[in-house]
Coordinates of C-alpha atoms in Angstrom, one line a residue:
D1 CA 53.6 24.8 -7.7
P2 CA 50.1 24.6 -6.2
G3 CA 51.6 22.6 -3.3
A4 CA 53.2 25.5 -1.9
Q5 CA 51.8 27.0 1.3
R6 CA 52.0 30.7 1.3
T7 CA 50.8 33.3 3.8
P8 CA 49.4 36.4 1.3
R9 CA 49.1 40.1 2.6
H10 CA 45.1 38.6 2.9
A11 CA 44.2 42.4 4.2
Q12 CA 45.5 44.3 1.2
L13 CA 42.8 42.4 -0.9
A14 CA 39.8 41.9 1.7
A15 CA 38.2 45.5 2.5
P16 CA 34.1 45.3 1.5
G17 CA 32.8 46.7 -1.8
P18 CA 30.3 45.7 -4.4
V19 CA 30.7 43.6 -7.4
V20 CA 28.6 44.5 -10.4
L21 CA 28.4 41.9 -13.1
R22 CA 26.9 42.9 -16.6
E23 CA 25.9 40.6 -18.7
G24 CA 26.7 40.4 -22.4
E25 CA 22.5 40.1 -23.6
E26 CA 20.0 41.1 -21.3
G27 CA 19.2 37.7 -19.2
A28 CA 21.6 35.7 -21.5
G29 CA 24.6 36.0 -19.8
S30 CA 28.1 36.4 -20.9
G31 CA 31.0 34.2 -22.0
H32 CA 33.3 34.0 -25.2
D33 CA 30.1 34.5 -27.7
R34 CA 28.6 37.5 -25.9
P35 CA 31.2 39.7 -23.9
G36 CA 30.1 40.9 -20.8
G37 CA 31.5 43.1 -18.0
S38 CA 32.5 43.5 -14.5
E39 CA 32.9 46.4 -11.9
L40 CA 34.9 45.8 -8.9
R41 CA 35.0 49.1 -6.1
M42 CA 37.0 48.3 -2.9
A43 CA 36.4 50.6 0.5
G44 CA 40.3 50.7 1.0
G45 CA 44.0 49.0 0.3
P46 CA 45.8 48.8 -3.1
L47 CA 43.9 46.4 -5.2
R48 CA 45.9 43.6 -6.9
S49 CA 44.1 42.1 -10.3
W50 CA 45.5 38.9 -11.8
V51 CA 44.0 37.6 -15.6
V52 CA 43.9 33.7 -15.7
V53 CA 42.9 32.8 -19.8
G54 CA 42.5 29.2 -20.4
T55 CA 40.3 26.1 -19.9
P56 CA 38.2 25.8 -16.3
A57 CA 41.3 23.3 -15.0
R58 CA 44.1 25.9 -15.7
V59 CA 42.1 28.5 -13.9
L60 CA 42.0 26.5 -10.9
L61 CA 45.3 25.4 -11.2
V62 CA 46.7 29.0 -11.4
W63 CA 43.8 30.1 -8.5
A64 CA 45.5 27.4 -6.1
S65 CA 49.2 28.2 -6.9
L66 CA 48.4 31.7 -6.0
T67 CA 46.2 30.8 -3.2
G68 CA 47.3 27.6 -1.9
A69 CA 46.6 23.9 -2.1
P70 CA 43.4 22.4 -1.0
A71 CA 43.9 20.4 2.2
V72 CA 43.2 16.8 2.0
P73 CA 40.6 15.7 4.6
P74 CA 41.1 12.7 6.7
A75 CA 39.8 9.8 4.7
W76 CA 37.2 9.1 7.4
A77 CA 35.6 12.7 6.4
L78 CA 35.2 12.0 3.2
G79 CA 32.3 9.3 4.5
H80 CA 29.2 10.2 6.4
H81 CA 28.4 13.0 9.4
H82 CA 25.3 13.2 11.6
A83 CA 25.3 16.5 13.6
R84 CA 22.2 17.8 15.5
R85 CA 21.8 20.8 17.0
R86 CA 20.9 19.6 20.3
F87 CA 22.2 15.7 21.4
G88 CA 22.0 16.7 25.2
S89 CA 23.7 13.8 26.4
E90 CA 25.8 11.0 26.0
Q91 CA 23.1 8.5 26.3
E92 CA 21.4 10.6 23.0
V93 CA 24.7 10.0 21.3
R94 CA 24.7 6.7 21.9
R95 CA 20.9 5.9 20.8
T96 CA 21.9 7.8 17.9
V97 CA 24.7 5.8 16.8
T98 CA 22.9 2.3 17.9
G99 CA 20.2 3.5 15.5
Y100 CA 22.2 3.8 12.6
Q101 CA 24.3 0.7 13.3
E102 CA 20.9 -1.6 14.0
R103 CA 19.7 -0.4 10.5
G104 CA 22.7 -1.4 8.8
L105 CA 23.4 2.6 8.0
P106 CA 27.3 3.1 7.1
L107 CA 27.9 6.1 9.8
D108 CA 31.7 8.0 10.1
A109 CA 31.3 10.5 12.2
V110 CA 28.7 12.4 14.6
H111 CA 29.3 16.1 15.3
L112 CA 28.1 17.9 18.9
D113 CA 27.1 21.4 18.8
V114 CA 27.5 24.2 21.7
D115 CA 25.4 22.1 23.9
H116 CA 27.6 19.9 25.2
F117 CA 29.6 23.1 26.4
D118 CA 29.7 24.2 30.0
E119 CA 27.8 27.4 29.7
R120 CA 28.4 27.6 26.0
Q121 CA 31.7 28.3 27.0
V122 CA 34.5 27.0 24.2
F123 CA 36.7 24.6 25.3
T124 CA 34.9 23.2 28.1
V125 CA 32.5 20.0 28.5
D126 CA 29.1 20.0 30.6
R127 CA 30.1 17.2 32.9
D128 CA 26.8 16.3 33.7
R129 CA 25.2 15.5 30.4
F130 CA 28.5 14.3 29.3
P131 CA 30.5 13.0 32.2
K132 CA 32.6 10.8 30.5
L133 CA 33.5 11.9 27.0
P134 CA 36.9 10.2 26.5
V135 CA 35.3 7.0 27.3
L136 CA 32.2 7.5 24.7
A137 CA 35.0 8.7 22.1
D138 CA 37.1 6.0 22.6
E139 CA 33.6 3.7 21.8
L140 CA 32.9 5.3 19.0
R141 CA 36.3 5.3 17.4
R142 CA 36.3 1.3 18.0
D143 CA 33.5 1.1 15.7
G144 CA 35.1 3.3 13.4
I145 CA 32.8 6.7 13.9
H146 CA 34.8 10.0 15.1
L147 CA 33.7 12.9 17.2
V148 CA 33.6 16.4 15.8
S149 CA 33.6 19.8 18.0
V150 CA 32.2 22.5 17.2
V151 CA 34.6 25.6 18.4
D152 CA 33.0 29.1 18.1
P153 CA 35.4 32.1 18.4
A154 CA 33.3 34.1 21.1
V155 CA 35.3 33.8 24.7
G156 CA 33.0 34.5 27.5
A157 CA 34.4 37.3 29.5
A158 CA 34.3 36.2 33.0
P159 CA 36.8 35.9 35.1
G160 CA 38.1 32.3 35.9
N161 CA 36.8 31.2 32.8
A162 CA 40.0 29.6 31.8
V163 CA 40.5 30.2 27.9
Y164 CA 39.4 33.8 29.2
D165 CA 42.1 34.3 31.6
S166 CA 44.3 32.5 29.4
G167 CA 44.0 34.8 26.4
L168 CA 44.0 38.2 28.7
A169 CA 47.5 36.9 29.8
E170 CA 48.4 36.8 26.1
D171 CA 46.8 40.2 25.1
A172 CA 44.8 38.1 22.8
F173 CA 41.3 39.4 22.6
V174 CA 40.6 42.4 19.8
R175 CA 40.2 45.7 21.3
D176 CA 39.4 49.7 19.9
A177 CA 41.3 52.5 19.3
S178 CA 41.7 53.3 22.7
G179 CA 42.8 49.8 23.7
R180 CA 39.6 48.7 25.5
L181 CA 38.6 45.1 24.8
V182 CA 35.4 45.1 22.2
E183 CA 32.7 43.0 23.5
G184 CA 30.0 41.6 22.1
V185 CA 27.1 39.3 22.8
V186 CA 26.5 35.6 21.5
G187 CA 26.0 32.2 23.0
P188 CA 28.3 33.0 25.7
G189 CA 26.5 36.0 27.3
E190 CA 29.0 38.8 27.0
S191 CA 32.2 37.9 24.8
V192 CA 35.3 38.9 23.6
Y193 CA 36.9 37.9 20.5
P194 CA 40.8 36.7 19.9
D195 CA 42.4 38.8 17.2
F196 CA 43.3 35.8 14.3
T197 CA 45.3 38.0 12.6
H198 CA 48.4 38.4 14.9
A199 CA 50.7 35.1 14.6
R200 CA 51.1 35.2 18.2
V201 CA 47.1 34.9 18.7
R202 CA 46.8 32.0 16.2
A203 CA 49.8 30.1 18.0
W204 CA 47.9 30.4 21.4
W205 CA 44.4 29.6 20.2
G206 CA 45.5 26.2 18.2
G207 CA 47.5 25.5 21.2
L208 CA 43.9 25.3 23.0
Y209 CA 43.0 22.3 20.7
A210 CA 44.5 20.2 23.0
E211 CA 41.7 19.9 25.4
R212 CA 39.8 19.2 22.6
L213 CA 41.9 16.4 21.5
A214 CA 42.3 15.0 25.2
Q215 CA 38.6 15.0 25.3
G216 CA 38.4 12.7 21.7
F217 CA 37.8 14.6 19.4
A218 CA 39.1 14.0 15.8
G219 CA 37.8 17.1 13.6
F220 CA 36.5 20.7 14.1
W221 CA 33.7 22.2 12.9
H222 CA 34.2 26.0 13.4
D223 CA 30.9 28.3 13.7
L224 CA 29.7 32.2 14.3
D225 CA 33.3 32.7 13.0
E226 CA 32.3 36.0 10.6
P227 CA 32.5 36.7 14.1
T228 CA 29.1 36.9 14.5
S229 CA 27.6 39.4 17.7
F230 CA 24.3 40.2 18.5
T231 CA 25.1 43.3 20.2
A232 CA 23.3 46.7 18.2
F233 CA 26.7 47.8 16.5
G234 CA 24.5 48.2 13.6
E235 CA 25.6 44.6 12.0
P236 CA 25.5 41.4 13.6
T237 CA 29.2 41.7 13.9
L238 CA 31.9 43.2 15.6
P239 CA 32.1 47.5 14.9
R240 CA 34.0 48.9 12.1
S241 CA 36.2 50.6 14.6
A242 CA 37.6 47.5 16.3
R243 CA 41.5 47.3 15.8
Y244 CA 43.2 44.3 14.7
A245 CA 47.4 43.5 14.1
L246 CA 46.8 42.4 10.5
D247 CA 50.2 40.8 10.6
G248 CA 51.6 43.7 11.6
R249 CA 50.1 46.7 9.4
G250 CA 47.2 47.3 11.6
G251 CA 43.6 47.9 10.7
D252 CA 40.0 47.9 11.4
H253 CA 37.5 45.8 11.2
R254 CA 36.3 46.6 7.8
E255 CA 39.6 44.8 6.8
A256 CA 39.2 42.0 9.4
H257 CA 35.8 40.9 9.0
N258 CA 36.3 39.2 5.6
V259 CA 39.9 37.6 6.7
Y260 CA 38.6 36.4 10.2
G261 CA 37.5 33.1 9.5
L262 CA 40.1 32.6 7.3
C263 CA 42.7 33.0 10.0
M264 CA 40.9 30.9 12.6
A265 CA 40.7 28.6 10.2
R266 CA 44.5 28.3 10.2
A267 CA 44.9 29.1 13.8
A268 CA 42.7 25.4 14.1
Y269 CA 44.9 23.7 11.6
E270 CA 48.4 24.9 12.2
G271 CA 47.8 23.9 16.3
V272 CA 46.3 20.8 15.3
R273 CA 48.8 19.4 12.6
E274 CA 51.5 20.6 15.7
L275 CA 50.0 18.4 18.4
V276 CA 49.2 15.4 16.2
P277 CA 51.7 15.6 13.4
E278 CA 51.0 12.3 12.3
Q279 CA 47.2 12.9 11.1
R280 CA 45.6 15.5 8.9
P281 CA 43.6 18.3 10.5
F282 CA 39.9 18.3 9.8
V283 CA 38.5 21.5 9.9
F284 CA 35.8 23.1 8.2
S285 CA 34.2 26.5 8.9
R286 CA 31.2 28.7 8.5
S287 CA 33.3 31.9 7.1
G288 CA 36.2 32.2 5.0
W289 CA 38.3 34.2 2.2
A290 CA 40.4 33.0 -0.4
G291 CA 43.0 30.4 0.7
L292 CA 40.6 29.0 3.3
Q293 CA 41.0 25.8 1.0
R294 CA 44.5 25.7 2.8
Y295 CA 43.2 25.0 5.8
G296 CA 39.9 22.3 5.2
G297 CA 36.7 23.4 4.1
T298 CA 32.8 24.9 4.9
W299 CA 29.5 24.2 4.7
S300 CA 26.4 26.1 3.8
G301 CA 25.4 27.4 7.5
G302 CA 21.5 27.6 7.9
V303 CA 19.9 26.6 5.1
A304 CA 15.6 26.7 4.9
S305 CA 14.4 23.2 4.7
G306 CA 12.5 23.7 1.5
W307 CA 12.8 22.9 -2.4
P308 CA 14.4 26.4 -2.8
G309 CA 16.9 25.5 -0.2
L310 CA 17.4 21.9 -1.5
R311 CA 18.1 23.9 -5.1
A312 CA 20.6 26.3 -3.5
S313 CA 22.6 23.5 -2.0
L314 CA 24.0 22.5 -5.0
A315 CA 24.6 25.9 -6.6
L316 CA 26.6 26.5 -3.3
V317 CA 28.6 23.8 -3.6
V318 CA 29.5 24.4 -7.6
G319 CA 30.2 27.8 -6.6
L320 CA 32.5 27.3 -4.0
G321 CA 34.4 24.7 -6.0
L322 CA 34.8 26.9 -8.9
C323 CA 35.9 29.6 -6.0
G324 CA 39.1 27.2 -5.2
V325 CA 37.0 25.4 -2.0
P326 CA 36.9 22.0 -2.9
Y327 CA 35.2 20.2 -0.2
S328 CA 32.0 21.6 0.8
G329 CA 28.5 20.3 1.2
P330 CA 25.0 21.6 3.0
D331 CA 22.7 20.7 6.1
V332 CA 21.2 17.7 4.2
G333 CA 17.3 18.4 4.9
G334 CA 18.0 22.1 5.7
S335 CA 18.8 23.3 9.5
D336 CA 15.3 25.5 10.0
G337 CA 12.1 24.0 9.4
S338 CA 10.9 20.7 9.0
P339 CA 11.9 18.8 5.8
S340 CA 8.9 16.2 4.3
P341 CA 10.2 12.5 3.6
E342 CA 10.3 13.1 -0.1
L343 CA 12.3 16.4 0.3
F344 CA 14.5 14.7 2.8
L345 CA 15.0 12.0 0.7
R346 CA 16.0 13.7 -2.4
W347 CA 18.2 16.0 -0.1
F348 CA 20.1 12.7 1.4
Q349 CA 20.8 11.1 -2.3
L350 CA 21.8 14.8 -3.4
G351 CA 24.7 14.6 -0.1
A352 CA 25.4 11.1 -0.8
Y353 CA 27.5 12.6 -3.9
L354 CA 29.0 15.9 -2.7
P355 CA 32.0 16.1 -0.8
L356 CA 31.1 17.1 2.9
F357 CA 28.2 14.8 3.5
R358 CA 26.4 15.5 6.6
T359 CA 22.7 15.6 8.3
H360 CA 22.1 18.3 10.7
A361 CA 18.7 18.7 12.4
D362 CA 16.8 21.5 13.9
P363 CA 15.4 20.3 17.5
R364 CA 12.2 21.5 16.0
A365 CA 12.1 19.5 13.3
G366 CA 12.9 16.4 14.9
R367 CA 16.0 14.4 14.9
G368 CA 16.9 14.3 11.5
E369 CA 17.8 10.6 11.3
P370 CA 16.5 8.2 8.2
W371 CA 14.4 6.2 10.3
E372 CA 12.3 9.4 11.4
F373 CA 11.1 9.8 7.8
G374 CA 9.1 6.1 7.6
D375 CA 10.4 2.4 6.6
E376 CA 10.6 3.7 2.5
V377 CA 12.7 6.8 3.2
L378 CA 15.0 4.3 5.2
A379 CA 15.1 1.7 2.3
H380 CA 16.3 4.2 -0.1
A381 CA 18.7 6.4 2.3
R382 CA 20.6 2.8 3.1
A383 CA 21.3 2.2 -0.8
A384 CA 22.2 5.9 -0.9
L385 CA 25.0 5.3 2.5
L386 CA 25.8 2.0 0.7
E387 CA 26.8 3.9 -2.7
R388 CA 28.4 6.8 -1.0
R389 CA 30.5 3.8 1.2
R390 CA 31.5 1.6 -2.4
L391 CA 32.6 5.2 -3.8
L392 CA 35.0 6.5 -1.0
P393 CA 38.3 5.2 -3.0
Y394 CA 37.0 7.5 -5.2
F395 CA 36.4 10.5 -3.3
V396 CA 39.9 10.0 -1.8
T397 CA 41.4 9.9 -5.1
L398 CA 39.8 13.4 -6.0
A399 CA 40.5 14.8 -2.8
H400 CA 44.1 14.2 -3.7
L401 CA 43.9 15.4 -7.5
A402 CA 42.3 18.4 -6.0
R403 CA 45.4 19.7 -3.7
R404 CA 47.8 18.8 -7.1
T405 CA 45.6 20.4 -9.7
G406 CA 43.1 22.6 -7.6
A407 CA 40.3 20.7 -9.5
P408 CA 37.1 20.2 -7.7
Y409 CA 35.4 17.0 -6.9
V410 CA 32.1 18.9 -8.0
R411 CA 32.0 20.3 -11.2
P412 CA 29.9 22.2 -13.7
L413 CA 28.6 20.2 -16.3
W414 CA 30.5 22.8 -19.1
W415 CA 33.9 22.0 -17.1
G416 CA 35.4 20.4 -20.7
S417 CA 33.3 22.4 -23.0
P418 CA 32.9 26.0 -21.5
E419 CA 32.0 26.8 -24.7
D420 CA 28.4 25.2 -25.0
R421 CA 26.0 27.6 -24.2
G422 CA 23.2 25.2 -23.2
L423 CA 25.9 23.4 -20.6
R424 CA 26.5 26.6 -19.0
D425 CA 22.9 27.6 -18.4
C426 CA 21.9 24.1 -16.7
G427 CA 22.7 24.2 -13.4
D428 CA 20.7 21.2 -12.2
A429 CA 23.5 18.7 -12.6
F430 CA 27.3 18.1 -11.9
L431 CA 29.7 16.1 -13.0
L432 CA 31.4 14.4 -10.2
G433 CA 35.5 14.3 -11.4
D434 CA 35.6 13.3 -14.7
A435 CA 34.1 9.8 -14.4
L436 CA 30.6 10.7 -13.5
L437 CA 27.6 12.8 -13.9
V438 CA 25.0 13.4 -11.3
A439 CA 21.3 14.6 -11.7
P440 CA 19.7 15.2 -8.6
V441 CA 15.9 15.8 -8.4
L442 CA 15.2 19.1 -7.4
D443 CA 11.4 19.1 -7.1
P444 CA 8.5 17.3 -5.9
G445 CA 6.9 14.9 -7.3
T446 CA 9.2 14.0 -10.1
D447 CA 10.1 10.4 -11.3
R448 CA 11.6 11.2 -14.6
R449 CA 13.6 14.2 -15.6
A450 CA 15.7 15.6 -18.2
V451 CA 19.9 15.3 -18.3
H452 CA 21.9 17.6 -20.7
L453 CA 24.8 15.8 -21.7
P454 CA 28.5 16.8 -22.5
R455 CA 29.8 15.5 -25.6
G456 CA 30.4 11.7 -25.3
V457 CA 29.0 8.0 -25.1
W458 CA 27.7 8.4 -21.2
Y459 CA 25.7 5.0 -19.7
D460 CA 23.2 5.1 -17.0
T461 CA 24.6 3.4 -14.2
A462 CA 21.3 1.7 -13.2
T463 CA 19.8 0.4 -16.4
Q464 CA 23.5 0.3 -18.0
R465 CA 21.9 2.0 -21.4
A466 CA 24.4 3.9 -23.2
Y467 CA 23.5 7.9 -24.3
E468 CA 25.2 9.8 -26.6
G469 CA 25.5 13.3 -26.4
P470 CA 26.1 16.3 -26.5
G471 CA 22.1 16.5 -26.2
Q472 CA 19.6 16.4 -23.6
V473 CA 18.2 13.1 -22.6
L474 CA 15.2 12.0 -20.5
V475 CA 15.9 9.2 -18.1
D476 CA 14.1 7.7 -15.0
A477 CA 14.0 9.2 -11.5
P478 CA 12.2 6.7 -9.1
L479 CA 11.8 7.5 -5.4
S480 CA 14.5 5.1 -4.9
R481 CA 17.7 6.5 -6.7
I482 CA 18.8 9.8 -8.5
P483 CA 20.3 9.8 -12.0
V484 CA 24.1 8.9 -12.5
L485 CA 25.8 8.4 -15.4
A486 CA 28.9 7.3 -16.5
R487 CA 31.5 8.4 -19.1
A488 CA 32.4 5.6 -21.3
G489 CA 36.1 4.2 -21.3
A490 CA 36.2 5.8 -17.3
V491 CA 37.9 4.0 -14.8
L492 CA 37.5 4.6 -11.3
P493 CA 38.6 2.9 -7.8
V494 CA 35.5 1.7 -6.0
R495 CA 35.3 -0.4 -3.1
G496 CA 34.3 -4.1 -4.0
E497 CA 32.0 -6.3 -2.1
D498 CA 35.1 -7.9 -0.2
G499 CA 35.9 -4.6 0.9
G500 CA 39.2 -4.3 -1.2
P501 CA 39.6 -2.1 -3.9
E502 CA 38.2 -2.9 -6.9
L503 CA 38.1 -1.1 -10.4
E504 CA 35.2 0.1 -12.0
V505 CA 35.8 0.4 -15.8
W506 CA 32.5 1.6 -18.1
A507 CA 33.3 0.6 -21.4
P508 CA 34.6 2.9 -23.8
A509 CA 33.0 3.8 -27.4
R510 CA 33.9 1.4 -29.9
G511 CA 37.1 2.9 -31.8
R512 CA 37.7 5.0 -28.9
T513 CA 40.0 4.5 -25.7
G514 CA 39.1 5.4 -22.1
G515 CA 41.2 6.0 -18.5
G516 CA 41.6 6.9 -15.1
L517 CA 43.8 8.0 -12.1
V518 CA 43.8 6.2 -9.0
V519 CA 45.4 8.1 -5.9
R520 CA 45.7 5.2 -2.9
D521 CA 45.5 6.9 0.3
A522 CA 48.8 6.7 2.3
G523 CA 46.5 6.0 5.7
D524 CA 45.5 9.7 7.2
G525 CA 49.0 11.3 7.1
F526 CA 50.8 13.7 5.0
G527 CA 52.8 10.4 2.8
E528 CA 52.8 11.1 -0.8
P529 CA 50.6 8.5 -2.6
E530 CA 51.2 7.0 -5.6
T531 CA 49.0 7.9 -8.4
E532 CA 48.2 4.7 -10.7
R533 CA 47.2 5.8 -14.4
Y534 CA 44.8 2.9 -16.6
V535 CA 44.1 2.9 -19.9
A536 CA 40.9 0.8 -21.1
R537 CA 40.6 0.0 -25.1
W538 CA 39.0 -2.5 -27.4
E539 CA 41.3 -5.2 -28.6
G540 CA 38.7 -7.0 -31.5
R541 CA 35.9 -8.0 -29.2
E542 CA 37.5 -7.8 -25.7
V543 CA 37.9 -4.7 -23.5
V544 CA 41.3 -4.7 -22.1
V545 CA 42.4 -2.5 -19.3
E546 CA 46.0 -1.7 -18.1
R547 CA 47.9 0.1 -16.0
E548 CA 50.4 2.6 -17.3
G549 CA 53.8 3.6 -15.8
E550 CA 57.4 4.7 -16.3
D551 CA 58.4 0.9 -16.3
G552 CA 55.9 0.3 -19.0
V553 CA 52.6 -1.3 -19.2
R554 CA 51.3 -4.0 -16.9
E555 CA 48.2 -5.6 -15.4
P556 CA 46.2 -3.5 -13.2
S557 CA 47.0 -3.6 -9.3
H558 CA 43.1 -5.1 -8.5
P559 CA 40.1 -6.7 -9.9
V560 CA 38.6 -5.2 -12.8
R561 CA 34.7 -5.2 -13.0
I562 CA 34.0 -3.9 -16.6
R563 CA 30.3 -2.4 -17.0
G564 CA 28.5 -1.1 -20.0
L565 CA 28.6 -4.7 -22.1
A566 CA 25.5 -6.6 -22.5
Q567 CA 26.1 -6.5 -18.2
G568 CA 28.3 -6.0 -15.6
V569 CA 31.1 -8.6 -15.5
S570 CA 33.1 -9.2 -13.0
L571 CA 36.9 -10.8 -14.1
P572 CA 40.2 -10.6 -12.9
P573 CA 42.7 -7.9 -13.7
G574 CA 42.7 -7.5 -17.4
R575 CA 39.8 -8.6 -19.9
A576 CA 36.2 -8.5 -20.7
Q577 CA 34.8 -10.3 -23.9
M578 CA 31.7 -8.9 -25.1

C-alpha cells in the first residue's frame, strides 16, 4: 500500500559513496536498446538493493510503497508564493501584498526569511520590525494569503535563548565522542544542532512549532538543513566525528549527514500535525533523502539568475519527481543575481506550471515582483498567474493521485513511451499529469520553438490547432506565453469563470475515446476525497462526456467546456456538436 507510513532504517543506506553510470554507447545514453551499467560504492553499513522492472508508472508506485506515499499539500500551497531574502518589516510585507492586489495578481502565500527573527534566532520574532505579526497574519488570511516561516536547524548557543536552554534540558543537541556539544557557526553565530535522528528530539522540536503557529504562520520552509556550518571543519557542515543516535543504533556524521534534513522534516510534519490535527501540514526543505516526500517537498536552493539556471530548474523538478519527490520548484528568477525582464518572464511562465510556484529575489537584484520589470512583463505575468489559478483544481487532482500512485505531477515526455529514444533525449519540455504538455522557452530571443510530441493527437491550447505525434512540430512561443498542448480526449478539472469547478474536455481523435480523473479536495484536512472518472467519446457528430461509477454511467457533476472543435464551446453537462 503506497499510503502506508513506514519508518525505514535510514542510516543503513545513507552513508556517503560514489555512483558511476556507464552509458551503453559513448555519448548516447543507455536504455532497453543500449544496455549500460552502474557502480555504487558505500563508505559503510549494509547495502540492500531492490530491482524494479516495468513502466515508469510502475517503478514510481513500487518506490512509493518502499519509501512512503507523498504528502498532499494544503490546496493553497498549490498557488503562487512570494518570498524575498529581506522583507525587513511588516510595512514592507503589506506594501508587497498591496502591490499584488492593486494589479490584479493572485497571491496565496508570503514567505518570511531569517530577517524577521530576533538576532536570527530560530523560533523568535524581531519585535521592532514585526511588532504585531499575528495581526498581520490575520489580515492576510482574510484575503486568502498565508504566511510561511523559514526555519533553520541551528540554535544560537547563548544562555537565555529559550530554545537553547530547552534543548540543553532535553539533551537534544549533537555531541562529539567525548560528550562535548558540537558547535558550528551560521546565522545566529556560534550554534548547536538538534539530533533529529533521535525520536525524543524530534518530538521536542516538533512541539516548538507551536510558537510559529501562534504567530499566525501556516507553513514552514526549512533552510540550511544539511546542516550547514561555516566553521572550518573541512566541509561546510558538521565534522564527520559528530555523534548521532540514529534511532538507537548510534553512528557519526558520515551516516547522519544525508538523512539530517529528512529527519528534521519529519519532526516538523509530525509536530505540526499533532498541534493542528485538522489541517494538512505544509513543509518543504532544502535537503532530504529517500522518503522526504512523506513530509512535504523541496525546492532548488539558491540558483544563479541566468539562462543556464532556468534550464537547470526544469531538470531539477523532473529529476526529483522521478526520485519520488513530486512537490518541488525553483526560485523563480533565480536567487543569486539580477535577471533581465525577458529571463524573469520566461522563468515565471515556467514556474506557473510547476508544483511549487515561488518567486524569491536576492536583495541585490531588487524585490523580484512582476511589476519591477515593466508593464509588458507585468501583463504577461498576470496572464500566467491567472492561468495557474484556473488550473488549481487540476493541480489538486495531481497531488492526490501522487499520494495514491507515486506518479509525479511533472513527468518527462517519455513517461508513457520509455522506448522512444527521441523523447528520452528531450529535456526541454515536460508532461503535466496525463493531460498537458508544457514546452517552456529556455533561451533568449525565442518566439518559436520545436516541440517533440509523444504519440497521439495534441492540441495547441492557444490556437486549438491539432498536431499528430510522434514527431516534432514548430509552434509559436511569443513573449506573452509559452507553448502548452493538450492531449486529445483529455478531461481535466479547471476553475470556471464563476469560480466554480468546470470540466475542460479536449475532443478525442475521430474513432477514439478519451477520459480523465478528477479528485475533489475535501478541504485541507485528511478526509479521503472522492475520485470521479470521466469518459469522452464521439457519438455521430457529437462529443459525449459521461461520468462512470459503480452505479453506472451518468451525466457529469460539473459544467463541461469542449475544446478542439471549430472553437471552444461552453455547454451544459454532456454534449457538444461538431
